[in-house]
Coordinates of C-alpha atoms (C1' of nucleotides) in Angstrom, one line a residue:
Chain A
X1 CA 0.0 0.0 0.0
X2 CA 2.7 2.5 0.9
X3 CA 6.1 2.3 -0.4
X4 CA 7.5 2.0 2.7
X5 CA 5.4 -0.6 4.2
X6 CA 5.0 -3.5 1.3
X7 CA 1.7 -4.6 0.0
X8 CA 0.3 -7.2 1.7
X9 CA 0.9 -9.5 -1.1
X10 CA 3.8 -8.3 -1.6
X11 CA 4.5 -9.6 1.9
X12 CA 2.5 -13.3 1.2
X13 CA 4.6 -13.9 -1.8
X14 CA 8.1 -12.9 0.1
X15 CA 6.7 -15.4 3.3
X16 CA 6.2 -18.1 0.6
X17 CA 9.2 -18.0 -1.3
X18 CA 11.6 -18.1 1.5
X19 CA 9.9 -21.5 2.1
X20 CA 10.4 -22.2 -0.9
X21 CA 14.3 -21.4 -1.1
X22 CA 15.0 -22.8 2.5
X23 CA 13.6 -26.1 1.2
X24 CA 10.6 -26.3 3.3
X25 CA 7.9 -26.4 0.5
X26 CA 9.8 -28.8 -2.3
X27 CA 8.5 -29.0 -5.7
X28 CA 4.9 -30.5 -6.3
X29 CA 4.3 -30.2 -2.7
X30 CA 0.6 -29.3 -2.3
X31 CA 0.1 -25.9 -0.5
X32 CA -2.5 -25.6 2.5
X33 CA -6.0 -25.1 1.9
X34 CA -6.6 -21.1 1.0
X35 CA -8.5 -20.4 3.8
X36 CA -6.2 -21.5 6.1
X37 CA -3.4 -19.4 4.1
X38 CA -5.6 -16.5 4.3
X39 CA -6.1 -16.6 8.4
X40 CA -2.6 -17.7 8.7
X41 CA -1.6 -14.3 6.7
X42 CA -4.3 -12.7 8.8
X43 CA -5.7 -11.4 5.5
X44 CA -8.9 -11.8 3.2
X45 CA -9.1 -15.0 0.5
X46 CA -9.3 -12.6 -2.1
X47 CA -6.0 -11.0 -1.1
X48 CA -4.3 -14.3 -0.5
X49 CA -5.7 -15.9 -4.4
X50 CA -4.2 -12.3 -5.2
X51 CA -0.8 -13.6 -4.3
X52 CA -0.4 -16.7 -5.4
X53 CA -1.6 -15.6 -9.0
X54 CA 1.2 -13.4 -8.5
X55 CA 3.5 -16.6 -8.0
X56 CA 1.7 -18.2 -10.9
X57 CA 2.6 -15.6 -12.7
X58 CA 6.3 -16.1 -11.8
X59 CA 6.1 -19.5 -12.6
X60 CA 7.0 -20.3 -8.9
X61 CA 3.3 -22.3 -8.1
X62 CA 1.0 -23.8 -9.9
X63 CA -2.8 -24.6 -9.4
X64 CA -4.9 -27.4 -10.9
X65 CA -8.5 -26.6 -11.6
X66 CA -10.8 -27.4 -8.2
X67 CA -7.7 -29.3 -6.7
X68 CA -5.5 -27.0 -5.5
X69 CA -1.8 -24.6 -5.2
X70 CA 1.1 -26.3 -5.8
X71 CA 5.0 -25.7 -5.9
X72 CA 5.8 -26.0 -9.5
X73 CA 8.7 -28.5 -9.9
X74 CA 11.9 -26.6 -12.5
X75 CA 11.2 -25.8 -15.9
X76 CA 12.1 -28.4 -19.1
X77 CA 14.5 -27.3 -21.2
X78 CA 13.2 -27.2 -24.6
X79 CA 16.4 -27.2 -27.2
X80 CA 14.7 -26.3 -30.5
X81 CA 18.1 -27.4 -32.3
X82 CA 18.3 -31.1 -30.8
X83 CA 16.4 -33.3 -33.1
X84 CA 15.1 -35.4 -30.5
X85 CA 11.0 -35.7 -29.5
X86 CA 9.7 -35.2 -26.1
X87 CA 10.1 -38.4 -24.7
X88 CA 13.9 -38.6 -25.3
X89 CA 14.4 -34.7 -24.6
X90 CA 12.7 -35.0 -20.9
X91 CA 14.1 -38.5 -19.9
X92 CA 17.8 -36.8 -20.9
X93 CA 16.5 -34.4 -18.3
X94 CA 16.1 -36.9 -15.7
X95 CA 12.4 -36.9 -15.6
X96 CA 9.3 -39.0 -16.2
X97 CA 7.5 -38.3 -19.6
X98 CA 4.3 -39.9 -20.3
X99 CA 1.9 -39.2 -23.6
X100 CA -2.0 -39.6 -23.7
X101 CA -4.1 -39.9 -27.2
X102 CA -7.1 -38.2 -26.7
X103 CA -8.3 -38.4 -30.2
X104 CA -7.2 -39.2 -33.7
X105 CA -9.0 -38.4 -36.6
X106 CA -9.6 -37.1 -40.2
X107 CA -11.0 -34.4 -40.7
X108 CA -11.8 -31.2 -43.1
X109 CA -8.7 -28.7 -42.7
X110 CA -9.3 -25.9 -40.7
X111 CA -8.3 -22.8 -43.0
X112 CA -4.9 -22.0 -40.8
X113 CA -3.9 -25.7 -41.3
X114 CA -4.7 -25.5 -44.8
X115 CA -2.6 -22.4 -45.0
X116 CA 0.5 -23.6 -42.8
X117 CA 0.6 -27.1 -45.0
X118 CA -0.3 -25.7 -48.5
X119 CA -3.0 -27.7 -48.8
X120 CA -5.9 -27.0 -51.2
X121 CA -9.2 -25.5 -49.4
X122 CA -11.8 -28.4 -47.9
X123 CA -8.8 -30.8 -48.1
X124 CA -8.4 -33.3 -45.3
X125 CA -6.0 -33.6 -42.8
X126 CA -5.1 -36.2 -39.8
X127 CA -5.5 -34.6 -36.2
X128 CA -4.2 -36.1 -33.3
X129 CA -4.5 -34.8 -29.9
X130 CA -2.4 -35.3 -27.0
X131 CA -1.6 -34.2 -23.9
X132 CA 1.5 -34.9 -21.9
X133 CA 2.9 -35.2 -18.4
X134 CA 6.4 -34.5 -17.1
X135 CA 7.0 -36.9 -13.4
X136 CA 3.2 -37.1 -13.5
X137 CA 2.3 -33.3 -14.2
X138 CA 0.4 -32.4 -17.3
X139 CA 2.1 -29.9 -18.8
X140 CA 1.5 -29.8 -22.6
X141 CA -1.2 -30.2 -25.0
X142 CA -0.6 -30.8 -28.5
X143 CA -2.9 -31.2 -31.8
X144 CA -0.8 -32.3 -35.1
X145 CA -1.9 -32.1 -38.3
X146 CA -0.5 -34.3 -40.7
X147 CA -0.9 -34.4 -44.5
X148 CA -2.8 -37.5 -44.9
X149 CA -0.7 -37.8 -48.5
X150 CA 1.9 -39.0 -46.8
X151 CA 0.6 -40.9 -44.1
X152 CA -1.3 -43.5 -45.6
X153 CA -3.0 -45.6 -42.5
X154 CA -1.8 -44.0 -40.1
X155 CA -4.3 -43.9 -37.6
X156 CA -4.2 -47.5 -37.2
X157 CA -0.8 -47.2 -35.6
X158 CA -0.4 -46.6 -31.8
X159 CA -0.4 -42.8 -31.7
X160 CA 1.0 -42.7 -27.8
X161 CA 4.3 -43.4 -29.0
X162 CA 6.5 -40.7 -30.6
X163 CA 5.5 -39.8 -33.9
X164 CA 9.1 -39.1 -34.8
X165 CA 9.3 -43.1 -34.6
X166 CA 6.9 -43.6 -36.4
X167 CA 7.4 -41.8 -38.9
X168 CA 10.8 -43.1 -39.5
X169 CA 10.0 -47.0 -38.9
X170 CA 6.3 -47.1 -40.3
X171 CA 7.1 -44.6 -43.6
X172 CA 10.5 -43.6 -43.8
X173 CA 10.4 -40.0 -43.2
X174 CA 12.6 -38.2 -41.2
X175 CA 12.5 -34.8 -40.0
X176 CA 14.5 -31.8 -42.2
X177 CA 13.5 -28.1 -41.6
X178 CA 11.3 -26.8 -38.9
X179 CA 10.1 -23.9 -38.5
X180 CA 8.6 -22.6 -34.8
X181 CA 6.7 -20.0 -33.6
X182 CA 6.3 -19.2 -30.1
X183 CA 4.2 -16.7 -28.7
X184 CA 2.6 -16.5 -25.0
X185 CA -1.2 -16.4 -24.4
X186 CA -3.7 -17.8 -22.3
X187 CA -4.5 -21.2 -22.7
X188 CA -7.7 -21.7 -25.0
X189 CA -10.5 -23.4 -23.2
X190 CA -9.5 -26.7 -25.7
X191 CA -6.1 -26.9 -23.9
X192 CA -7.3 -25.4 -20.5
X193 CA -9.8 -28.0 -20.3
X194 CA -7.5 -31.0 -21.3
X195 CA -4.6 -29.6 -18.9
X196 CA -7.0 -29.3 -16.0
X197 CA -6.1 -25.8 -15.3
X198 CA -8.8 -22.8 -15.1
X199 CA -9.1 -21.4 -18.6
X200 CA -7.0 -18.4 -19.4
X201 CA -4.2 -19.6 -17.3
X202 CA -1.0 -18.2 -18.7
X203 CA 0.5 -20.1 -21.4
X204 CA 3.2 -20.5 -23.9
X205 CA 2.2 -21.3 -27.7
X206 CA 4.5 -22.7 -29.8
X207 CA 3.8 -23.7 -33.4
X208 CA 5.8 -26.1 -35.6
X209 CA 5.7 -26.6 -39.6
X210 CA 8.0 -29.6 -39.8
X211 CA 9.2 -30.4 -43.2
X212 CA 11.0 -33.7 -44.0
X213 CA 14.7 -34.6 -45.6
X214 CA 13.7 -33.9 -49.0
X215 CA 12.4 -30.7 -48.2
X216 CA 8.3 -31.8 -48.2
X217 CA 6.3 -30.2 -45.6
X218 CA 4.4 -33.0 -44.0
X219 CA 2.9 -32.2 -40.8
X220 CA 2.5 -29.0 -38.7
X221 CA 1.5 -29.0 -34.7
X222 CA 0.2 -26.6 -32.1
X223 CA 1.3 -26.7 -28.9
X224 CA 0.0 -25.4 -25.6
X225 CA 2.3 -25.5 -22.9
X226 CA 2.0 -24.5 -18.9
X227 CA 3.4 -21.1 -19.5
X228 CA 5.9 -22.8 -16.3
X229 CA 6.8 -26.2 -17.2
X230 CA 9.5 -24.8 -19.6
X231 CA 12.5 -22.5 -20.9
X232 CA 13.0 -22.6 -24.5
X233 CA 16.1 -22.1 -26.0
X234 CA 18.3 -22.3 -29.5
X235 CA 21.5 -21.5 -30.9
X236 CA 21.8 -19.1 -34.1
X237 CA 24.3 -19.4 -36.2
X238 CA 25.2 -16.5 -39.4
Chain B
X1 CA -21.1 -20.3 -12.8
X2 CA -23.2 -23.2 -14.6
X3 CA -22.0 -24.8 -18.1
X4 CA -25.0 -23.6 -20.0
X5 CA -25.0 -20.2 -18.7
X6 CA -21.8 -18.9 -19.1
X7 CA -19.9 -16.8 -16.4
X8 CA -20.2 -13.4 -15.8
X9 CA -16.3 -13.1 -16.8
X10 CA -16.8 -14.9 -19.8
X11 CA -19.6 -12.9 -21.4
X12 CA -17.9 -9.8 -20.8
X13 CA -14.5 -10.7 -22.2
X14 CA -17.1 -12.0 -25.4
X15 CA -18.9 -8.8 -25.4
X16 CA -15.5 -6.7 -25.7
X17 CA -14.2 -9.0 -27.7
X18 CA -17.3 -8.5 -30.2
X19 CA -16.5 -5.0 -30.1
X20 CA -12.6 -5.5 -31.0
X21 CA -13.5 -7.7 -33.8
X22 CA -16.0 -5.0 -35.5
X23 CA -13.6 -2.4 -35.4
X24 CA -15.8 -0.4 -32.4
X25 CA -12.5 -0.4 -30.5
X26 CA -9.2 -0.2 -32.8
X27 CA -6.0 -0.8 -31.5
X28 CA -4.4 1.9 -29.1
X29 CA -7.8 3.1 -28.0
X30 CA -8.9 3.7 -24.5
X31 CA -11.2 1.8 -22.7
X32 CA -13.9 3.7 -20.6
X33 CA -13.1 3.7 -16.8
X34 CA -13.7 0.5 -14.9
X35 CA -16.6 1.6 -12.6
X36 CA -18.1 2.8 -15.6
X37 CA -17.7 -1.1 -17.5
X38 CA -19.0 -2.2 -14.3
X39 CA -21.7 -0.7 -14.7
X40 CA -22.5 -1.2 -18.4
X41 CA -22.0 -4.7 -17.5
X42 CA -24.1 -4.7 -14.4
X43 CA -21.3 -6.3 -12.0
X44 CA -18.8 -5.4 -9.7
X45 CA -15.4 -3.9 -10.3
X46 CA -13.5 -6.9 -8.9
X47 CA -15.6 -9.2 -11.8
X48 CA -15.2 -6.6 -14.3
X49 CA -11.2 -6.1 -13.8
X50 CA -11.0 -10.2 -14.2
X51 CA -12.3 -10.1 -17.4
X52 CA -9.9 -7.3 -18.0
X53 CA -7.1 -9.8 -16.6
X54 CA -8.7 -12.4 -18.5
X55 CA -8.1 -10.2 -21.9
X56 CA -5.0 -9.0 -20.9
X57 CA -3.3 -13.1 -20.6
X58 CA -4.5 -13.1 -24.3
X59 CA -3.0 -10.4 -25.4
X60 CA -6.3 -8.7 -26.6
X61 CA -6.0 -5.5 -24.1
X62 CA -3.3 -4.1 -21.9
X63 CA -2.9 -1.7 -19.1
X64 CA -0.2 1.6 -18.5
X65 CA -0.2 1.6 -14.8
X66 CA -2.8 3.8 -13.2
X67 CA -3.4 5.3 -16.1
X68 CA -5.8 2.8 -17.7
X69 CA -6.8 -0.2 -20.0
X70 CA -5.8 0.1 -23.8
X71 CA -6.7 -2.3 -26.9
X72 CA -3.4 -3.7 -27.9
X73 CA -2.0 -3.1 -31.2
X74 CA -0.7 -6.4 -33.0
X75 CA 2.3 -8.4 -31.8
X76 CA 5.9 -7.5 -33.2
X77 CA 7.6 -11.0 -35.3
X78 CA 10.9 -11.3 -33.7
X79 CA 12.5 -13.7 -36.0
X80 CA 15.7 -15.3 -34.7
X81 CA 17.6 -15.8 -37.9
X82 CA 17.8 -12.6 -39.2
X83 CA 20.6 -10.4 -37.8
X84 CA 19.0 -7.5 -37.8
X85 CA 18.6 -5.4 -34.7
X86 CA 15.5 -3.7 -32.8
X87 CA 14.8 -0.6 -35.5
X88 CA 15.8 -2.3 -38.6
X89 CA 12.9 -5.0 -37.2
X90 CA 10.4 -2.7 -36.3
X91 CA 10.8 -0.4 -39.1
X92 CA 10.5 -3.5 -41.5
X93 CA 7.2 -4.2 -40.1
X94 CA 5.7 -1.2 -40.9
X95 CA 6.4 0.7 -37.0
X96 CA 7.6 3.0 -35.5
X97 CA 10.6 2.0 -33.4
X98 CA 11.7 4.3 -30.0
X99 CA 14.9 3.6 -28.0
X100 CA 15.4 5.5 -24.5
X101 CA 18.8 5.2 -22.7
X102 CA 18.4 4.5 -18.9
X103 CA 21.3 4.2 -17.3
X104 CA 24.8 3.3 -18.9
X105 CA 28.1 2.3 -15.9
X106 CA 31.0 0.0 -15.1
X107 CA 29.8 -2.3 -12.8
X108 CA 31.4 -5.2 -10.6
X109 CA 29.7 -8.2 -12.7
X110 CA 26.8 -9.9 -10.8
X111 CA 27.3 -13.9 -10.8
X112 CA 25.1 -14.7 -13.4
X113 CA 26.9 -12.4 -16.1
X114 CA 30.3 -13.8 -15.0
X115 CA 28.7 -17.2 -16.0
X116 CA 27.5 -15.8 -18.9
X117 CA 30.5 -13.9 -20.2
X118 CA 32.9 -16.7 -19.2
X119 CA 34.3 -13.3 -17.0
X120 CA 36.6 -13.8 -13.6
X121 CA 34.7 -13.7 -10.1
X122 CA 34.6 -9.6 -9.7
X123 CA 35.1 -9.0 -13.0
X124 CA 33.9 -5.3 -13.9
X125 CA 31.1 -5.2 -17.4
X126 CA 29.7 -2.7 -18.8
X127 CA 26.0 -2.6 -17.9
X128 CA 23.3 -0.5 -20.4
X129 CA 20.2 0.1 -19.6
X130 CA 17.8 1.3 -21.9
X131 CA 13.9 0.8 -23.0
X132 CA 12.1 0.4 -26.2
X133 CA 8.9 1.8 -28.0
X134 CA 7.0 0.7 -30.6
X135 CA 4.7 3.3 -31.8
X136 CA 5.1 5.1 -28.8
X137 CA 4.6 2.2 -26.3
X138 CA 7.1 0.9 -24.2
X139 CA 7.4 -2.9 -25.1
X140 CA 10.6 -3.7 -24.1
X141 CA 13.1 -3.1 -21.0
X142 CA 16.6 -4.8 -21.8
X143 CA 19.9 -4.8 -19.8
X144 CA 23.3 -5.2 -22.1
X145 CA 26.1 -6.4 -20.8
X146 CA 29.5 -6.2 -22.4
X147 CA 33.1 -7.6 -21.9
X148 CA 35.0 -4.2 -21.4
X149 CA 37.9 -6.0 -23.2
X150 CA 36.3 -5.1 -26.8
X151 CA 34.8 -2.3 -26.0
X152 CA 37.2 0.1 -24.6
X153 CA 35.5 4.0 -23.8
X154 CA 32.2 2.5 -25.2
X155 CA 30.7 4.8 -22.5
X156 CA 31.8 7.5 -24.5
X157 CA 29.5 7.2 -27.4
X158 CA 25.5 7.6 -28.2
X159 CA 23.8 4.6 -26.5
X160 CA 20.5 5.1 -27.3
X161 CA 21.5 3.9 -31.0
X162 CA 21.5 0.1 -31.9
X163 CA 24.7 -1.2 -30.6
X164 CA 24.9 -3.3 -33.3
X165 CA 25.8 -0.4 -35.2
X166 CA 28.4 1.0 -32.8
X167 CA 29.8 -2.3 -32.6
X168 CA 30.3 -1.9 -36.6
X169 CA 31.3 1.2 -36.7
X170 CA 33.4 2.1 -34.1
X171 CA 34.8 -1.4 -32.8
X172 CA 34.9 -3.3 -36.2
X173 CA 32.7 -6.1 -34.3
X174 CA 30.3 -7.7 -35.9
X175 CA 27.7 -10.6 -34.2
X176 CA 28.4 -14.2 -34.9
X177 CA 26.9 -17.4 -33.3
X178 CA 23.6 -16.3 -30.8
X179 CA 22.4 -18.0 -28.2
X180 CA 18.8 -17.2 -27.2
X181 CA 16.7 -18.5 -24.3
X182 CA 12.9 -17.8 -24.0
X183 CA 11.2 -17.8 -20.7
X184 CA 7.5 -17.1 -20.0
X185 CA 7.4 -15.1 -16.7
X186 CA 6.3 -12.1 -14.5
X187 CA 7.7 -8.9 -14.7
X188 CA 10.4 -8.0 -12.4
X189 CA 10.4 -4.9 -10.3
X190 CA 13.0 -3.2 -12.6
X191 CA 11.7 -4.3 -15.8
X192 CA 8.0 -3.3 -14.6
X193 CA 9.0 0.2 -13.4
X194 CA 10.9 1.1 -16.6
X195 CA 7.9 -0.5 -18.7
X196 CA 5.3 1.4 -16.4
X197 CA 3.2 -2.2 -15.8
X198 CA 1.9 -3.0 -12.8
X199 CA 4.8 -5.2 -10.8
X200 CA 3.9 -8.8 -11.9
X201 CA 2.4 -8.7 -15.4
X202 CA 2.8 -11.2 -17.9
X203 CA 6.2 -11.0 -19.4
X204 CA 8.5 -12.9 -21.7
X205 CA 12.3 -12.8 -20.7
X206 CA 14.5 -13.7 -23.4
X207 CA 18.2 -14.2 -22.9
X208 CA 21.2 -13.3 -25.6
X209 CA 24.8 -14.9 -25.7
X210 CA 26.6 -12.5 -28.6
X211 CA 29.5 -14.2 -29.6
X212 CA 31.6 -12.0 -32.5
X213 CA 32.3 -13.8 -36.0
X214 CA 35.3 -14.7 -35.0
X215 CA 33.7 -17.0 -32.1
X216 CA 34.6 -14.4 -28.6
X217 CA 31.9 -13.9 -26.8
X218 CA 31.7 -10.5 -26.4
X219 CA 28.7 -9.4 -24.7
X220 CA 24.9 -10.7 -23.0
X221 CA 21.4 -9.3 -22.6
X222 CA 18.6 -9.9 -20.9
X223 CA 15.3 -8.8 -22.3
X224 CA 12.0 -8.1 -21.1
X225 CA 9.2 -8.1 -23.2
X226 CA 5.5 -7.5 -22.4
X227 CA 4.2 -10.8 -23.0
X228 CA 1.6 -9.4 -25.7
X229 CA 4.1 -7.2 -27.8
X230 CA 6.0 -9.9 -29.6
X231 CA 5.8 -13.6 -31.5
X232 CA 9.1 -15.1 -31.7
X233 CA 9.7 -16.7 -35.4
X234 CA 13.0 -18.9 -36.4
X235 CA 13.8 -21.7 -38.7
X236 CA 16.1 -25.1 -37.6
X237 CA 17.7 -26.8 -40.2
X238 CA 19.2 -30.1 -39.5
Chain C
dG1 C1' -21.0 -35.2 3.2
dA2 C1' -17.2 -32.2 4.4
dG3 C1' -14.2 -29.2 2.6
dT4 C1' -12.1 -27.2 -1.4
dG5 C1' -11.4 -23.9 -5.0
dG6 C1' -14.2 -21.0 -8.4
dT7 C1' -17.0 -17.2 -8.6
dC8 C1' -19.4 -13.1 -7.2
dT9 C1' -21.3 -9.1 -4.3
dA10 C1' -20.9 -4.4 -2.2
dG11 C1' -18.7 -1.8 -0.4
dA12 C1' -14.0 1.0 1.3
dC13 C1' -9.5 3.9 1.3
dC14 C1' -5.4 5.4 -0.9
dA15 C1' -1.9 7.1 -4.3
dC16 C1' -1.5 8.9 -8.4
dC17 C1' -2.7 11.1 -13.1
dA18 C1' -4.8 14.5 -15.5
dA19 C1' -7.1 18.7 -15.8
Chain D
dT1 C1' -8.9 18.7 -7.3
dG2 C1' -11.7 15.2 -9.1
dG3 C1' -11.6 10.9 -11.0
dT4 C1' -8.8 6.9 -11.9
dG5 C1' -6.8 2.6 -11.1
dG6 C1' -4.5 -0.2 -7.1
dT7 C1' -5.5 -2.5 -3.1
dC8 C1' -8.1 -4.5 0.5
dT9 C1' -12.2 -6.1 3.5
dA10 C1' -15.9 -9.4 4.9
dG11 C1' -18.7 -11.8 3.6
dA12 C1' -21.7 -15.3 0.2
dC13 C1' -23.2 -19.5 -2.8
dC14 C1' -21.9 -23.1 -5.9
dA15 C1' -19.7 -27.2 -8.2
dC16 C1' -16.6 -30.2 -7.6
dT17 C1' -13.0 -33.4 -5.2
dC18 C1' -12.0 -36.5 -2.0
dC19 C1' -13.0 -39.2 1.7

DNA sequence: GAGTGGTCTAGACCACCAA
DNA sequence: TGGTGGTCTAGACCACTCC
């Protein structure tokens, strides 16, 4: 309130980080209920949500929708140059990946798809969505579309495993140039919902047109990731 | 509050949306004061200012502290691979680019920038300060750090004009190999002040490692963007 | 069924910006 | 100086989770 005596949640999110550093609230560690927060800060609920949204924000705790605050475990490093899929890049990290189909279909292109795989308009594509856990914590939700040209049958294939695989073992293809696009935005209520967070939760979009070694574009995904769960990073060379 | 009559939050977010879509409220523009969208909206200024929130994660409005909710004008592409620097970009995207010097001193290099810079424990860098416009709104409060070896009486000399041009011009430097790192994440206090944000809004850091075509690494930044001012672009070849 | 988070009401005071 | 946004209080009801 006044600059010389801190904000009250100013002062909630100080108390809770220093447990946080001094090891007394470790990672995925479920916080106390927010009522009890709020009388043990001597404050209102609304004050106390005030606060930990300001955590969220930092990426410091996490909620999941109806079950509680949480201490969000470090971010995944996401090495756009490393060739490697999602389940090698996070177990390199030490950690626990796990993918979930949710569905797997054709269906008509929706115009940006159309657009980001040159397709011609009311073409079909293959969509798959997934969502993904890192040591148990859903952290990414991902729709591909691939160009059913190349992709003959696909969707009788187990579509929990790594596409990269099977791409190269069921059809040969490997991946060549990629281009991403990330931006940060709220989740959409398609990824919120699949995440288990509230919708608009603070997210990080990142968008892929993969093309294969002989320079065809084959597929293109969108992902929605916890805006938290990760630290992207790349190498540019001249 | 139910599913099939959607939340006070939602429909207002909707409603302004509506209104952004038709061109009612073009990008820049004002909104009216909160108790007044309160009361348009027949709620309460802690409902109306989530929806507000709500817009603001997606990028759709933003706020200049205490002065007031604006409709936000449409994200700067950063692409990676080019090697151009903050004007060039912004100019090439049809904007208008603003750079304001802040603060420009030898200073004993904090931990992190040691690390960065490959520098000795109490190493002294060059630390410049400075923030960036983009039509005349502050999008972007970075901190440079430079390796006084290459740069000797850079102190001396304009600041508030791309460095990459200094380096050029006056030091025969020119950028090599870049390493970037993307972070979703709150504002800090510093970046947030110089930005005039509220402390705590959405941000995106991003992270630089300049090394100089011959392969030194010559200098580091740490950039803040406001999370809705920017969509970061770049291609990975194999 | 008890307790939780999600949502909302109806106010209040303050510091700061603009006039 | 008036009005603005920033912050905070003290409640309430609901849907959902978990026991």
């Amino acid at each position: 309130m006044r600059d010389h005596a801190p904000r009250a949640v100013t002062a909630i999110c100080a108390a809770l980080e220093e447990q946080m550093e001094h090891g007394l609230l470790l990672a995925g560690a479920k916080l106390p209920a927010e009522r009890q927060l709020s009388e043990l800060f001597d404050t209102t609920r609304i004050t106390l949500r005030d606060a930990l949204v300001q955590l969220e924000a930092r990426g410091l705790v996490y909620r999941e929708d109806r079950r509680g605050w949480f201490v969000s475990p470090p971010r995944l490093t996401y090495e756009l140059n490393e060739r490697s899929h999602f389940h090698a890049m996070v177990r390199a990290q030490g950690r626990l990946p796990h993918t979930e189909l949710l569905s797997a279909q054709a269906i008509p292109a929706p115009a940006v798809v159309c657009d980001r795989l040159g397709l011609a308009p009311l073409s079909q594509v293959i969509r798959i969505c997934r969502r993904r856990r890192i040591d148990g914590r859903l952290v990414l939700y991902v729709e591909h579309y691939l160009n059913p040209a190349y992709f003959p049958g696909v969707l009788e294939h187990d579509l929990s495993q790594p596409l990269t695989e099977l791409y190269a073992h069921a059809y040969g293809i490997a991946y060549g140039q990629v281009r991403f696009e990330m931006l940060p935005t709220a989740l959409p209520l398609e990824a919120a919902g699949a995440l288990k967070v509230s919708a608009g939760s603070p997210g990080l979009r990142i968008t892929r047109i993969n093309h294969d070694s002989r320079g065809r574009l084959i597929d293109c995904d969108l992902e929605y990731w916890r805006h938290d769960a990760i630290r992207v990073v790349t190498t540019v060379s001249p």
